[in-house]
Amino acid sequence: SQKIEQNSEALNIQEGKTATLTCNYTNYSPAYLQWYRQDPGRGPVFLLLIRENEKEKRKERLKVTFDTTLKQSLFHITASQPADSATYLCALDGDSNSGYALNFGKGTSLLVTP
Amino acid sequence: EAQVTQNPRYLITVTGKKLTVTCSQNMNHEYMSWYRQDPGLGLRQIYYSMNVEVTDKGDVPEGYKVSRKEKRNFPLILESPSPNQTSLYFCASSSTGAGYTFGSGTRLTVV
């Protein structure tokens, strides 16, 4: 069956350090991989999308890598700030039979302390 | 402002009383989707739509119906709600190859 796995344990880091979150998947051949941020009780907010033929993408302090051989994506936040504290979700589109059905991992909670 | 609007934000209802949660987007997006979010289970897709009159089941469609008569609207219908449908619901929309824009959520309690 298809699985998207993210670290279930919360990640605690100090302000200014780089946070690295991992997303592993099985039984998917995604055209895209996406990362979202979610704050408690609110809807997810889209951050970055990376295509299967892209290795890396950057946006301000965010960097995403995508390794289709390892079936893994890494999400980095450099120079982290307390305001970056949130849950980060990885999402993949389904296969060609399911159209654009976006499936989410359960998320990793990030806490950045001053 | 580009947005997805869900209503209501909060709803308490009784078992068996039909209800509709509305969702509207103003971005002319082709794709729309409904998710429910429960503690420990994450976001699970209920139904999605690739365009007008084209809908398909997600991972947890039982007990729900949807329709897509117009591009901007994608209502979620619970014909006979049950307590196990108590959850936080999100509507989202997207265009091809882009990220989803999510609504603010509807917190539903069925007693």
mmCIF file of N, CA and C in Angstrom, chain B residues 6-106:
data_model
loop_
_atom_site.group_PDB
_atom_site.id
_atom_site.type_symbol
_atom_site.label_atom_id
_atom_site.label_comp_id
_atom_site.label_asym_id
_atom_site.label_seq_id
_atom_site.Cartn_x
_atom_site.Cartn_y
_atom_site.Cartn_z
ATOM 1 N N GLN B 6 -14.897 28.516 3.460
ATOM 2 C CA GLN B 6 -15.718 27.421 3.973
ATOM 3 C C GLN B 6 -16.722 27.993 4.964
ATOM 4 N N ASN B 7 -17.895 27.413 4.967
ATOM 5 C CA ASN B 7 -18.881 27.762 5.978
ATOM 6 C C ASN B 7 -19.721 26.551 6.335
ATOM 7 N N PRO B 8 -20.085 26.420 7.633
ATOM 8 C CA PRO B 8 -19.707 27.308 8.728
ATOM 9 C C PRO B 8 -18.326 26.965 9.284
ATOM 10 N N ARG B 9 -17.807 27.781 10.185
ATOM 11 C CA ARG B 9 -16.547 27.481 10.847
ATOM 12 C C ARG B 9 -16.735 26.455 11.948
ATOM 13 N N TYR B 10 -17.836 26.541 12.623
ATOM 14 C CA TYR B 10 -18.149 25.598 13.700
ATOM 15 C C TYR B 10 -19.587 25.113 13.527
ATOM 16 N N LEU B 11 -19.788 23.835 13.811
ATOM 17 C CA LEU B 11 -21.139 23.278 13.689
ATOM 18 C C LEU B 11 -21.302 22.136 14.678
ATOM 19 N N ILE B 12 -22.361 22.228 15.471
ATOM 20 C CA ILE B 12 -22.743 21.117 16.346
ATOM 21 C C ILE B 12 -24.102 20.649 15.860
ATOM 22 N N THR B 13 -24.211 19.348 15.606
ATOM 23 C CA THR B 13 -25.478 18.818 15.102
ATOM 24 C C THR B 13 -25.790 17.488 15.779
ATOM 25 N N VAL B 14 -26.960 16.985 15.501
ATOM 26 C CA VAL B 14 -27.369 15.711 16.097
ATOM 27 C C VAL B 14 -27.286 14.604 15.060
ATOM 28 N N THR B 15 -27.118 13.401 15.535
ATOM 29 C CA THR B 15 -27.028 12.236 14.665
ATOM 30 C C THR B 15 -28.232 12.159 13.740
ATOM 31 N N GLY B 16 -27.940 11.960 12.440
ATOM 32 C CA GLY B 16 -28.993 11.756 11.468
ATOM 33 C C GLY B 16 -29.544 12.993 10.805
ATOM 34 N N LYS B 17 -29.169 14.172 11.252
ATOM 35 C CA LYS B 17 -29.702 15.405 10.660
ATOM 36 C C LYS B 17 -28.802 15.879 9.525
ATOM 37 N N LYS B 18 -29.323 15.818 8.332
ATOM 38 C CA LYS B 18 -28.539 16.157 7.139
ATOM 39 C C LYS B 18 -27.927 17.549 7.226
ATOM 40 N N LEU B 19 -26.682 17.649 6.770
ATOM 41 C CA LEU B 19 -26.048 18.955 6.775
ATOM 42 C C LEU B 19 -25.153 19.109 5.550
ATOM 43 N N THR B 20 -24.892 20.356 5.206
ATOM 44 C CA THR B 20 -24.016 20.691 4.093
ATOM 45 C C THR B 20 -22.981 21.699 4.557
ATOM 46 N N VAL B 21 -21.733 21.435 4.230
ATOM 47 C CA VAL B 21 -20.656 22.389 4.462
ATOM 48 C C VAL B 21 -20.285 22.975 3.102
ATOM 49 N N THR B 22 -20.344 24.272 2.995
ATOM 50 C CA THR B 22 -20.092 24.893 1.695
ATOM 51 C C THR B 22 -18.618 25.234 1.536
ATOM 52 N N CYS B 23 -18.179 25.232 0.287
ATOM 53 C CA CYS B 23 -16.805 25.601 -0.046
ATOM 54 C C CYS B 23 -16.826 26.359 -1.363
ATOM 55 N N SER B 24 -16.165 27.495 -1.397
ATOM 56 C CA SER B 24 -16.119 28.298 -2.603
ATOM 57 C C SER B 24 -14.718 28.858 -2.780
ATOM 58 N N GLN B 25 -14.237 28.867 -4.050
ATOM 59 C CA GLN B 25 -12.923 29.449 -4.333
ATOM 60 C C GLN B 25 -13.056 30.476 -5.453
ATOM 61 N N ASN B 26 -12.213 31.509 -5.379
ATOM 62 C CA ASN B 26 -12.299 32.610 -6.352
ATOM 63 C C ASN B 26 -11.071 32.680 -7.247
ATOM 64 N N MET B 27 -10.392 31.559 -7.421
ATOM 65 C CA MET B 27 -9.144 31.542 -8.184
ATOM 66 C C MET B 27 -9.265 30.803 -9.510
ATOM 67 N N ASN B 28 -10.460 30.396 -9.868
ATOM 68 C CA ASN B 28 -10.699 29.669 -11.119
ATOM 69 C C ASN B 28 -9.902 28.347 -11.176
ATOM 70 N N HIS B 29 -9.719 27.722 -10.021
ATOM 71 C CA HIS B 29 -8.969 26.475 -9.962
ATOM 72 C C HIS B 29 -9.789 25.306 -10.487
ATOM 73 N N GLU B 30 -9.110 24.383 -11.201
ATOM 74 C CA GLU B 30 -9.806 23.189 -11.687
ATOM 75 C C GLU B 30 -10.022 22.163 -10.566
ATOM 76 N N TYR B 31 -8.993 22.007 -9.720
ATOM 77 C CA TYR B 31 -9.033 20.944 -8.721
ATOM 78 C C TYR B 31 -9.571 21.448 -7.393
ATOM 79 N N MET B 32 -10.465 20.667 -6.806
ATOM 80 C CA MET B 32 -10.935 20.952 -5.461
ATOM 81 C C MET B 32 -11.007 19.644 -4.693
ATOM 82 N N SER B 33 -10.877 19.757 -3.370
ATOM 83 C CA SER B 33 -10.764 18.547 -2.569
ATOM 84 C C SER B 33 -11.291 18.808 -1.166
ATOM 85 N N TRP B 34 -11.769 17.746 -0.543
ATOM 86 C CA TRP B 34 -12.173 17.792 0.857
ATOM 87 C C TRP B 34 -11.317 16.825 1.665
ATOM 88 N N TYR B 35 -10.870 17.307 2.834
ATOM 89 C CA TYR B 35 -10.094 16.491 3.756
ATOM 90 C C TYR B 35 -10.750 16.560 5.137
ATOM 91 N N ARG B 36 -10.515 15.504 5.899
ATOM 92 C CA ARG B 36 -10.805 15.560 7.316
ATOM 93 C C ARG B 36 -9.505 15.327 8.072
ATOM 94 N N GLN B 37 -9.406 15.965 9.238
ATOM 95 C CA GLN B 37 -8.190 15.836 10.030
ATOM 96 C C GLN B 37 -8.555 15.414 11.441
ATOM 97 N N ASP B 38 -7.975 14.316 11.857
ATOM 98 C CA ASP B 38 -8.235 13.766 13.179
ATOM 99 C C ASP B 38 -6.908 13.532 13.887
ATOM 100 N N PRO B 39 -6.873 13.701 15.216
ATOM 101 C CA PRO B 39 -5.621 13.509 15.952
ATOM 102 C C PRO B 39 -5.040 12.126 15.715
ATOM 103 N N GLY B 40 -3.756 12.085 15.406
ATOM 104 C CA GLY B 40 -3.074 10.822 15.187
ATOM 105 C C GLY B 40 -3.270 10.215 13.810
ATOM 106 N N LEU B 41 -4.228 10.742 13.049
ATOM 107 C CA LEU B 41 -4.510 10.171 11.721
ATOM 108 C C LEU B 41 -4.117 11.118 10.599
ATOM 109 N N GLY B 42 -3.856 12.359 10.918
ATOM 110 C CA GLY B 42 -3.454 13.306 9.896
ATOM 111 C C GLY B 42 -4.594 13.713 8.983
ATOM 112 N N LEU B 43 -4.230 14.285 7.847
ATOM 113 C CA LEU B 43 -5.204 14.714 6.848
ATOM 114 C C LEU B 43 -5.558 13.542 5.950
ATOM 115 N N ARG B 44 -6.830 13.253 5.835
ATOM 116 C CA ARG B 44 -7.264 12.166 4.967
ATOM 117 C C ARG B 44 -8.259 12.718 3.951
ATOM 118 N N GLN B 45 -8.065 12.333 2.720
ATOM 119 C CA GLN B 45 -8.884 12.872 1.636
ATOM 120 C C GLN B 45 -10.232 12.161 1.583
ATOM 121 N N ILE B 46 -11.301 12.952 1.471
ATOM 122 C CA ILE B 46 -12.650 12.394 1.425
ATOM 123 C C ILE B 46 -13.099 12.239 -0.030
ATOM 124 N N TYR B 47 -13.126 13.337 -0.736
ATOM 125 C CA TYR B 47 -13.462 13.377 -2.156
ATOM 126 C C TYR B 47 -12.614 14.444 -2.821
ATOM 127 N N TYR B 48 -12.427 14.300 -4.119
ATOM 128 C CA TYR B 48 -11.790 15.356 -4.865
ATOM 129 C C TYR B 48 -12.478 15.507 -6.214
ATOM 130 N N SER B 49 -12.219 16.635 -6.850
ATOM 131 C CA SER B 49 -12.837 16.930 -8.138
ATOM 132 C C SER B 49 -11.788 17.523 -9.060
ATOM 133 N N MET B 50 -11.704 16.977 -10.271
ATOM 134 C CA MET B 50 -10.723 17.468 -11.228
ATOM 135 C C MET B 50 -11.288 18.578 -12.116
ATOM 136 N N ASN B 51 -12.588 18.713 -12.131
ATOM 137 C CA ASN B 51 -13.223 19.812 -12.850
ATOM 138 C C ASN B 51 -14.727 19.692 -12.670
ATOM 139 N N VAL B 52 -15.476 20.589 -13.308
ATOM 140 C CA VAL B 52 -16.935 20.582 -13.182
ATOM 141 C C VAL B 52 -17.478 19.214 -13.592
ATOM 142 N N GLU B 53 -18.371 18.686 -12.770
ATOM 143 C CA GLU B 53 -19.048 17.404 -13.005
ATOM 144 C C GLU B 53 -18.104 16.208 -12.964
ATOM 145 N N VAL B 54 -16.865 16.381 -12.506
ATOM 146 C CA VAL B 54 -15.917 15.267 -12.392
ATOM 147 C C VAL B 54 -15.474 15.156 -10.936
ATOM 148 N N THR B 55 -15.955 14.114 -10.265
ATOM 149 C CA THR B 55 -15.569 13.906 -8.867
ATOM 150 C C THR B 55 -15.136 12.462 -8.675
ATOM 151 N N ASP B 56 -14.345 12.235 -7.641
ATOM 152 C CA ASP B 56 -13.907 10.872 -7.357
ATOM 153 C C ASP B 56 -13.655 10.714 -5.867
ATOM 154 N N LYS B 57 -13.725 9.460 -5.422
ATOM 155 C CA LYS B 57 -13.557 9.170 -4.006
ATOM 156 C C LYS B 57 -12.098 9.271 -3.604
ATOM 157 N N GLY B 58 -11.895 9.752 -2.388
ATOM 158 C CA GLY B 58 -10.577 9.720 -1.788
ATOM 159 C C GLY B 58 -10.442 8.488 -0.922
ATOM 160 N N ASP B 59 -9.738 8.624 0.194
ATOM 161 C CA ASP B 59 -9.480 7.476 1.063
ATOM 162 C C ASP B 59 -10.616 7.146 2.018
ATOM 163 N N VAL B 60 -11.424 8.140 2.378
ATOM 164 C CA VAL B 60 -12.472 7.928 3.383
ATOM 165 C C VAL B 60 -13.798 8.526 2.935
ATOM 166 N N PRO B 61 -14.399 8.034 1.847
ATOM 167 C CA PRO B 61 -15.612 8.660 1.304
ATOM 168 C C PRO B 61 -16.920 8.241 1.972
ATOM 169 N N GLU B 62 -16.882 7.155 2.773
ATOM 170 C CA GLU B 62 -18.136 6.612 3.296
ATOM 171 C C GLU B 62 -18.847 7.638 4.173
ATOM 172 N N GLY B 63 -20.145 7.828 3.897
ATOM 173 C CA GLY B 63 -20.964 8.738 4.683
ATOM 174 C C GLY B 63 -20.970 10.161 4.156
ATOM 175 N N TYR B 64 -20.271 10.414 3.061
ATOM 176 C CA TYR B 64 -20.181 11.758 2.494
ATOM 177 C C TYR B 64 -20.615 11.753 1.025
ATOM 178 N N LYS B 65 -21.104 12.902 0.584
ATOM 179 C CA LYS B 65 -21.387 13.135 -0.834
ATOM 180 C C LYS B 65 -20.856 14.502 -1.199
ATOM 181 N N VAL B 66 -20.549 14.660 -2.482
ATOM 182 C CA VAL B 66 -20.115 15.963 -2.985
ATOM 183 C C VAL B 66 -20.778 16.204 -4.330
ATOM 184 N N SER B 67 -20.707 17.447 -4.775
ATOM 185 C CA SER B 67 -21.141 17.781 -6.127
ATOM 186 C C SER B 67 -20.279 18.917 -6.642
ATOM 187 N N ARG B 68 -20.134 18.995 -7.955
ATOM 188 C CA ARG B 68 -19.345 20.085 -8.553
ATOM 189 C C ARG B 68 -20.110 20.563 -9.797
ATOM 190 N N LYS B 69 -21.146 21.330 -9.523
ATOM 191 C CA LYS B 69 -21.982 21.848 -10.615
ATOM 192 C C LYS B 69 -21.385 23.109 -11.228
ATOM 193 N N GLU B 70 -20.638 23.835 -10.430
ATOM 194 C CA GLU B 70 -19.958 25.050 -10.902
ATOM 195 C C GLU B 70 -18.494 24.931 -10.516
ATOM 196 N N LYS B 71 -17.639 25.622 -11.250
ATOM 197 C CA LYS B 71 -16.207 25.510 -10.995
ATOM 198 C C LYS B 71 -15.834 26.018 -9.609
ATOM 199 N N ARG B 72 -16.481 27.048 -9.123
ATOM 200 C CA ARG B 72 -16.068 27.688 -7.885
ATOM 201 C C ARG B 72 -16.563 26.985 -6.628
ATOM 202 N N ASN B 73 -17.599 26.152 -6.725
ATOM 203 C CA ASN B 73 -18.225 25.591 -5.524
ATOM 204 C C ASN B 73 -18.072 24.084 -5.439
ATOM 205 N N PHE B 74 -17.857 23.598 -4.220
ATOM 206 C CA PHE B 74 -17.661 22.161 -4.010
ATOM 207 C C PHE B 74 -18.207 21.812 -2.631
ATOM 208 N N PRO B 75 -19.518 21.717 -2.481
ATOM 209 C CA PRO B 75 -20.096 21.445 -1.163
ATOM 210 C C PRO B 75 -19.903 20.004 -0.715
ATOM 211 N N LEU B 76 -19.794 19.835 0.584
ATOM 212 C CA LEU B 76 -19.690 18.509 1.206
ATOM 213 C C LEU B 76 -20.992 18.240 1.946
ATOM 214 N N ILE B 77 -21.605 17.107 1.626
ATOM 215 C CA ILE B 77 -22.923 16.779 2.176
ATOM 216 C C ILE B 77 -22.808 15.547 3.057
ATOM 217 N N LEU B 78 -23.345 15.659 4.258
ATOM 218 C CA LEU B 78 -23.456 14.506 5.153
ATOM 219 C C LEU B 78 -24.952 14.210 5.265
ATOM 220 N N GLU B 79 -25.382 13.137 4.607
ATOM 221 C CA GLU B 79 -26.819 12.830 4.538
ATOM 222 C C GLU B 79 -27.367 12.413 5.902
ATOM 223 N N SER B 80 -26.609 11.646 6.631
ATOM 224 C CA SER B 80 -27.037 11.167 7.941
ATOM 225 C C SER B 80 -25.816 11.117 8.860
ATOM 226 N N PRO B 81 -25.430 12.264 9.394
ATOM 227 C CA PRO B 81 -24.185 12.322 10.185
ATOM 228 C C PRO B 81 -24.206 11.390 11.389
ATOM 229 N N SER B 82 -23.021 10.869 11.692
ATOM 230 C CA SER B 82 -22.874 10.024 12.867
ATOM 231 C C SER B 82 -21.715 10.565 13.708
ATOM 232 N N PRO B 83 -21.641 10.177 14.988
ATOM 233 C CA PRO B 83 -20.579 10.711 15.849
ATOM 234 C C PRO B 83 -19.161 10.478 15.319
ATOM 235 N N ASN B 84 -18.951 9.403 14.563
ATOM 236 C CA ASN B 84 -17.590 9.164 14.046
ATOM 237 C C ASN B 84 -17.212 10.128 12.916
ATOM 238 N N GLN B 85 -18.124 10.996 12.536
ATOM 239 C CA GLN B 85 -17.804 12.038 11.570
ATOM 240 C C GLN B 85 -17.467 13.365 12.256
ATOM 241 N N THR B 86 -17.412 13.343 13.574
ATOM 242 C CA THR B 86 -16.908 14.498 14.316
ATOM 243 C C THR B 86 -15.444 14.677 13.950
ATOM 244 N N SER B 87 -15.101 15.850 13.436
ATOM 245 C CA SER B 87 -13.753 16.049 12.921
ATOM 246 C C SER B 87 -13.562 17.508 12.518
ATOM 247 N N LEU B 88 -12.340 17.813 12.098
ATOM 248 C CA LEU B 88 -12.013 19.114 11.510
ATOM 249 C C LEU B 88 -11.909 18.912 10.005
ATOM 250 N N TYR B 89 -12.718 19.637 9.254
ATOM 251 C CA TYR B 89 -12.790 19.465 7.813
ATOM 252 C C TYR B 89 -12.162 20.646 7.092
ATOM 253 N N PHE B 90 -11.431 20.316 6.034
ATOM 254 C CA PHE B 90 -10.806 21.351 5.205
ATOM 255 C C PHE B 90 -11.166 21.151 3.749
ATOM 256 N N CYS B 91 -11.489 22.249 3.099
ATOM 257 C CA CYS B 91 -11.645 22.285 1.657
ATOM 258 C C CYS B 91 -10.388 22.916 1.074
ATOM 259 N N ALA B 92 -10.006 22.502 -0.124
ATOM 260 C CA ALA B 92 -8.799 23.048 -0.741
ATOM 261 C C ALA B 92 -8.980 23.081 -2.251
ATOM 262 N N SER B 93 -8.244 23.963 -2.905
ATOM 263 C CA SER B 93 -8.307 24.038 -4.359
ATOM 264 C C SER B 93 -6.926 24.290 -4.929
ATOM 265 N N SER B 94 -6.783 23.948 -6.224
ATOM 266 C CA SER B 94 -5.484 24.085 -6.863
ATOM 267 C C SER B 94 -5.649 24.126 -8.379
ATOM 268 N N SER B 95 -4.658 24.659 -9.048
ATOM 269 C CA SER B 95 -4.569 24.507 -10.491
ATOM 270 C C SER B 95 -3.468 23.488 -10.797
ATOM 271 N N THR B 96 -3.364 23.084 -12.040
ATOM 272 C CA THR B 96 -2.423 22.030 -12.424
ATOM 273 C C THR B 96 -0.994 22.394 -12.049
ATOM 274 N N GLY B 97 -0.310 21.469 -11.367
ATOM 275 C CA GLY B 97 1.097 21.679 -11.057
ATOM 276 C C GLY B 97 1.389 22.723 -10.013
ATOM 277 N N ALA B 98 0.400 23.057 -9.206
ATOM 278 C CA ALA B 98 0.587 24.079 -8.174
ATOM 279 C C ALA B 98 0.154 23.531 -6.826
ATOM 280 N N GLY B 99 0.545 24.224 -5.775
ATOM 281 C CA GLY B 99 0.130 23.816 -4.444
ATOM 282 C C GLY B 99 -1.332 24.137 -4.198
ATOM 283 N N TYR B 100 -1.873 23.470 -3.177
ATOM 284 C CA TYR B 100 -3.259 23.703 -2.807
ATOM 285 C C TYR B 100 -3.384 24.926 -1.901
ATOM 286 N N THR B 101 -4.491 25.637 -2.064
ATOM 287 C CA THR B 101 -4.902 26.667 -1.128
ATOM 288 C C THR B 101 -6.015 26.074 -0.277
ATOM 289 N N PHE B 102 -5.835 26.132 1.038
ATOM 290 C CA PHE B 102 -6.807 25.552 1.958
ATOM 291 C C PHE B 102 -7.722 26.613 2.544
ATOM 292 N N GLY B 103 -8.942 26.184 2.871
ATOM 293 C CA GLY B 103 -9.843 27.024 3.634
ATOM 294 C C GLY B 103 -9.462 27.016 5.108
ATOM 295 N N SER B 104 -10.214 27.769 5.894
ATOM 296 C CA SER B 104 -9.908 27.935 7.325
ATOM 297 C C SER B 104 -10.397 26.774 8.170
ATOM 298 N N GLY B 105 -11.192 25.896 7.583
ATOM 299 C CA GLY B 105 -11.626 24.715 8.316
ATOM 300 C C GLY B 105 -13.028 24.838 8.883
ATOM 301 N N THR B 106 -13.669 23.683 9.045
ATOM 302 C CA THR B 106 -14.976 23.587 9.698
ATOM 303 C C THR B 106 -14.859 22.531 10.780
#
